[in-house]
CSV table of C-alpha atoms in Angstrom, one decimal:
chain,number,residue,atom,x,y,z
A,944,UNK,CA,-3.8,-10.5,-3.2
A,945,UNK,CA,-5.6,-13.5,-2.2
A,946,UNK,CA,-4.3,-15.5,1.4
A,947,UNK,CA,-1.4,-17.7,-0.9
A,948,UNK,CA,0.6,-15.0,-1.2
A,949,UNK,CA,0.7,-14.3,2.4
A,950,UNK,CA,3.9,-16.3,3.1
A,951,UNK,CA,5.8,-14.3,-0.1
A,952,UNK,CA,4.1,-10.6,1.1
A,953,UNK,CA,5.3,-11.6,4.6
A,954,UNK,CA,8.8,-11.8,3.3
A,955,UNK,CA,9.0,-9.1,1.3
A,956,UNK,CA,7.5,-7.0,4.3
A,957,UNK,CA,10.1,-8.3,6.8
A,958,UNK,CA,13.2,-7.2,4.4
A,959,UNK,CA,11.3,-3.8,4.2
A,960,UNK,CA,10.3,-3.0,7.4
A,961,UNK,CA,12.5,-5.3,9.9
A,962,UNK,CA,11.4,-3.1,12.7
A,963,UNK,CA,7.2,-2.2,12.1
A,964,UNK,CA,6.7,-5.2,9.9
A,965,UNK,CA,3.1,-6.9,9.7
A,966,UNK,CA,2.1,-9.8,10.9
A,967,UNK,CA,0.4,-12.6,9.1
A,968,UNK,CA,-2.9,-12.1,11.2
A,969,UNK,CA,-2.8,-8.4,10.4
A,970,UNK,CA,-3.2,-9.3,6.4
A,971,UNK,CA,-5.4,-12.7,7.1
A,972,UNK,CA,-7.9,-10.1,8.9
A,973,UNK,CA,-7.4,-7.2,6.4
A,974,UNK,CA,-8.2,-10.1,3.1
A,975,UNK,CA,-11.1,-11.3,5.2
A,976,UNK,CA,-12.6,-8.1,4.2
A,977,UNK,CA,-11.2,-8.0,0.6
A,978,UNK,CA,-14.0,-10.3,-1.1
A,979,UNK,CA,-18.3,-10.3,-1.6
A,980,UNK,CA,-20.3,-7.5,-2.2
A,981,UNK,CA,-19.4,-5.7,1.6
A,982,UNK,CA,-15.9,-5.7,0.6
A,983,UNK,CA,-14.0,-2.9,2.2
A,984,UNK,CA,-10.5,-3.8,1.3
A,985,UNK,CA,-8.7,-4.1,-1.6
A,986,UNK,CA,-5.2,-5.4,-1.9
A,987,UNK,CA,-3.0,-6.0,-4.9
A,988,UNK,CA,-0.1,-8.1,-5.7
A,989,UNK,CA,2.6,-7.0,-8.6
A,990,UNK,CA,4.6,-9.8,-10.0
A,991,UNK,CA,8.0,-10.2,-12.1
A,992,UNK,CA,9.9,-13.1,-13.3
A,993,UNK,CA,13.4,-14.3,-10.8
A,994,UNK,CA,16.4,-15.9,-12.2
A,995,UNK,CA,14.7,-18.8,-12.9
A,996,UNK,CA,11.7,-17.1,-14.8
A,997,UNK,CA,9.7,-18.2,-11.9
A,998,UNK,CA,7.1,-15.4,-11.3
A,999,UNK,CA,7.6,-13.9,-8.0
A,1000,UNK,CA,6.1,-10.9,-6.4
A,1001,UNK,CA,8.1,-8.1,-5.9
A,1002,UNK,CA,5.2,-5.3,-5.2
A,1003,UNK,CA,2.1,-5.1,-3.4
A,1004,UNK,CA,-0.2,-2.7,-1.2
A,1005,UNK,CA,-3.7,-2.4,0.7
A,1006,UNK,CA,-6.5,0.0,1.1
A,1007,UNK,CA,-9.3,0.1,3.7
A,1008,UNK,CA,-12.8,2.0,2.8
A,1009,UNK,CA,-15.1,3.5,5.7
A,1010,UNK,CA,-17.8,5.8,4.5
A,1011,UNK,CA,-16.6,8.2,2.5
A,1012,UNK,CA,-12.9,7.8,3.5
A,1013,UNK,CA,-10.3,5.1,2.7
A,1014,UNK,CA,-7.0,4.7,4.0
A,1015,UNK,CA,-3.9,3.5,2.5
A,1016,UNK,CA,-2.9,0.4,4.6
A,1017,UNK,CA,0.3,-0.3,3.3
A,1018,UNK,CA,2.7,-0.1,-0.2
A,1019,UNK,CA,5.9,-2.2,-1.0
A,1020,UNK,CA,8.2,-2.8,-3.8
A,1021,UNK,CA,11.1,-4.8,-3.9
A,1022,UNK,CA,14.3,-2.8,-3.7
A,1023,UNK,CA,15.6,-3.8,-7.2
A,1024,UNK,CA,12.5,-2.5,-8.3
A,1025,UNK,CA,12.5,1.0,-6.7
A,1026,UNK,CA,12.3,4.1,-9.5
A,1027,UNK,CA,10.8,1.8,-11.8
A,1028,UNK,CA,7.0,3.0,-11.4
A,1029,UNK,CA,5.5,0.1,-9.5
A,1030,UNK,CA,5.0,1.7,-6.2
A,1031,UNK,CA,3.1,4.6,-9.0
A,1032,UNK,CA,1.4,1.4,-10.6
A,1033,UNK,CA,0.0,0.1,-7.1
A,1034,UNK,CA,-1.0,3.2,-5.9
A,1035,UNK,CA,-3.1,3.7,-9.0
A,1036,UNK,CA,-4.5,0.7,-8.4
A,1037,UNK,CA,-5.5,1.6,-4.7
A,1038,UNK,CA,-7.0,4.6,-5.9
A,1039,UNK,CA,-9.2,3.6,-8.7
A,1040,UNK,CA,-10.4,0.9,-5.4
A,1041,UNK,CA,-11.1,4.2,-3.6
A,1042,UNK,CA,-12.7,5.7,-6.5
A,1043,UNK,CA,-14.9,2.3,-6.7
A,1044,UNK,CA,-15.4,2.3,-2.9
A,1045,UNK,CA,-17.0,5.9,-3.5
A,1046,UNK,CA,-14.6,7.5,-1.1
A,1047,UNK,CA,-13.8,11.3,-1.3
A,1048,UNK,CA,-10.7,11.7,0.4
A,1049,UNK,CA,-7.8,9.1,1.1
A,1050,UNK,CA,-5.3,9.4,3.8
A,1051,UNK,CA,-2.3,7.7,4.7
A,1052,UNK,CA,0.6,7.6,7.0
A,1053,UNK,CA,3.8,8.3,5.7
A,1054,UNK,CA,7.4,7.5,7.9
A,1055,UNK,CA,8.9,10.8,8.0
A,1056,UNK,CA,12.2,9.5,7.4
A,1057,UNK,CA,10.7,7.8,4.1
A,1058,UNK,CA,11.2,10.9,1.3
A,1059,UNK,CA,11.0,8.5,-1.7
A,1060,UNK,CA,7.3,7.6,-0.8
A,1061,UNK,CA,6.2,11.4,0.1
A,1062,UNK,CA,7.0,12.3,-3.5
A,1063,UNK,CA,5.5,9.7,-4.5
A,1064,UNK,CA,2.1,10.6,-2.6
A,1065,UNK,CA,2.9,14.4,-3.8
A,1066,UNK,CA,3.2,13.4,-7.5
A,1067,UNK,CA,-0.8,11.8,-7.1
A,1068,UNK,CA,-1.6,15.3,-5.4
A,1069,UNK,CA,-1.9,13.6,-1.6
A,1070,UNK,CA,-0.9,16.8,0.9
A,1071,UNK,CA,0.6,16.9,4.4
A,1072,UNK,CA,-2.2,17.7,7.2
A,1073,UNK,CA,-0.3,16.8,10.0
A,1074,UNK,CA,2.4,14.3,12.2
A,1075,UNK,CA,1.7,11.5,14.7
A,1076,UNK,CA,4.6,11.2,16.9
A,1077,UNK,CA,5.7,7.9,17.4
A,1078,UNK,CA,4.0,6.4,15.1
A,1079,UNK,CA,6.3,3.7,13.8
A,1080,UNK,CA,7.1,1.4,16.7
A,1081,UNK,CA,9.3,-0.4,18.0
A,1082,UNK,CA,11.2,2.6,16.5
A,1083,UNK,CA,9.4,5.3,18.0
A,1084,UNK,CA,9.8,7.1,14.3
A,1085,UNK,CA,6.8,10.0,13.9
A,1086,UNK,CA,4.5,9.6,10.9
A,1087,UNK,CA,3.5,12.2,8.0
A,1088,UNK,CA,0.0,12.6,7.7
A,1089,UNK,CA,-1.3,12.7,4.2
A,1090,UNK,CA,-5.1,13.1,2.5
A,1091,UNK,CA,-6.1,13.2,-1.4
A,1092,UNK,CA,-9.7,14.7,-1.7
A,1093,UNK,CA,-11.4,13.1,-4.6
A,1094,UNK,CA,-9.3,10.2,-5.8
A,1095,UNK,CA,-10.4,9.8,-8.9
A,1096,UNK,CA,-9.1,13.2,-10.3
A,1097,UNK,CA,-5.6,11.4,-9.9
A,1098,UNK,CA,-6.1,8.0,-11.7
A,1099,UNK,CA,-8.5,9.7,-14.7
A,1100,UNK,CA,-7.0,9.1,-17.8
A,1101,UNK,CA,-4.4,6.5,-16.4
A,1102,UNK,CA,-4.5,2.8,-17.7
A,1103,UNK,CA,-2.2,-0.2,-16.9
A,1104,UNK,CA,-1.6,-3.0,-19.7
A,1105,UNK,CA,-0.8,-6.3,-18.7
C-alpha cells in the first residue's frame, strides 16, 4: 500500500466497517512506518479489474512488528470478493512480513460477531487466548483475542503467482 491508495482503502473500509472504520491519519501514520530499513509495518494492497477493466482494489490489510511480536492491524476484501481466497492471500502476505520482521508470535483482534474471519485465522492455526470487551466502538461489540506462535510454519510452502 503506498499513501495513493489511501482515498480507495478509505472507501472500501467505510462500506466495511461503517461503525469502527479508520481514519485517513490512522493509515498515513501506520505507512509512515512501512518504508527504510526501521520499517515496522507492512501493508498490502489486492487489486482486480471493475466494469470498465479499470484496476481497482478490492482487498488489502496491515501488520505492525515490535520485538518479537506483530500484530495484525487490519484485513478487508470487497464483499463480491468474499470466499474467493483473498482475505487467505493477504493474510499470507502479512505473515511472511512477520516471518521477515523475525516475530514469533502474531496476534490479532477478531469482532466476535465476525465468524467468517475466525476460521479464517483458525485455518492459518491462530488460537483464541482471550476477549476484550468492548472493543469495537462506537458499537461497544467485544473482540476475540487471537496469537499464532511462529508464523512461518503457516506460510512454508505457500507461493502467490501474479
Amino acid at each position: 500500500m503506498r499513501w495513493w491508495d489511501i482515498e480507495p482503502v478509505l472507501e472500501l473500509e467505510k462500506d466495511l466497517f461503517p461503525e469502527d472504520a479508520w481514519s485517513r491519519g490512522m493509515f498515513w501514520s501506520d505507512l509512515a512506518h512501512a518504508r527504510g530499513p526501521h520499517a515496522t509495518r507492512r501493508y498490502v494492497v489486492a487489486v482486480a479489474p471493475d466494469e470498465n477493466g479499470d484496476e481497482r482494489i478490492v482487498g488489502y490489510g496491515g501488520l505492525a512488528s515490535a520485538g518479537d511480536t506483530a500484530d495484525v492491524q487490519t484485513i478487508a476484501v470487497a464483499r463480491e470478493h468474499w470466499g474467493t481466497g483473498l482475505g487467505a492471500l493477504i493474510l499470507t502476505e502479512l505473515l511472511r512480513a512477520a516471518t521477515a520482521f523475525e516475530c514469533a508470535q502474531v496476534m490479532l483482534e477478531c469482532r466476535v460477531d465476525n465468524v467468517r474471519a475466525q476460521k479464517l485465522y483458525e485455518r492459518f492455526g491462530f488460537e483464541a487466548i482471550g476477549f476484550r470487551r468492548g472493543y469495537y466502538q462506537p458499537g461497544n461489540v467485544d473482540a476475540l483475542v487471537m496469537r499464532l506462535n511462529d508464523p512461518s510454519t503457516s506460510v512454508r510452502g505457500t507461493e502467490i503467482n501474479g
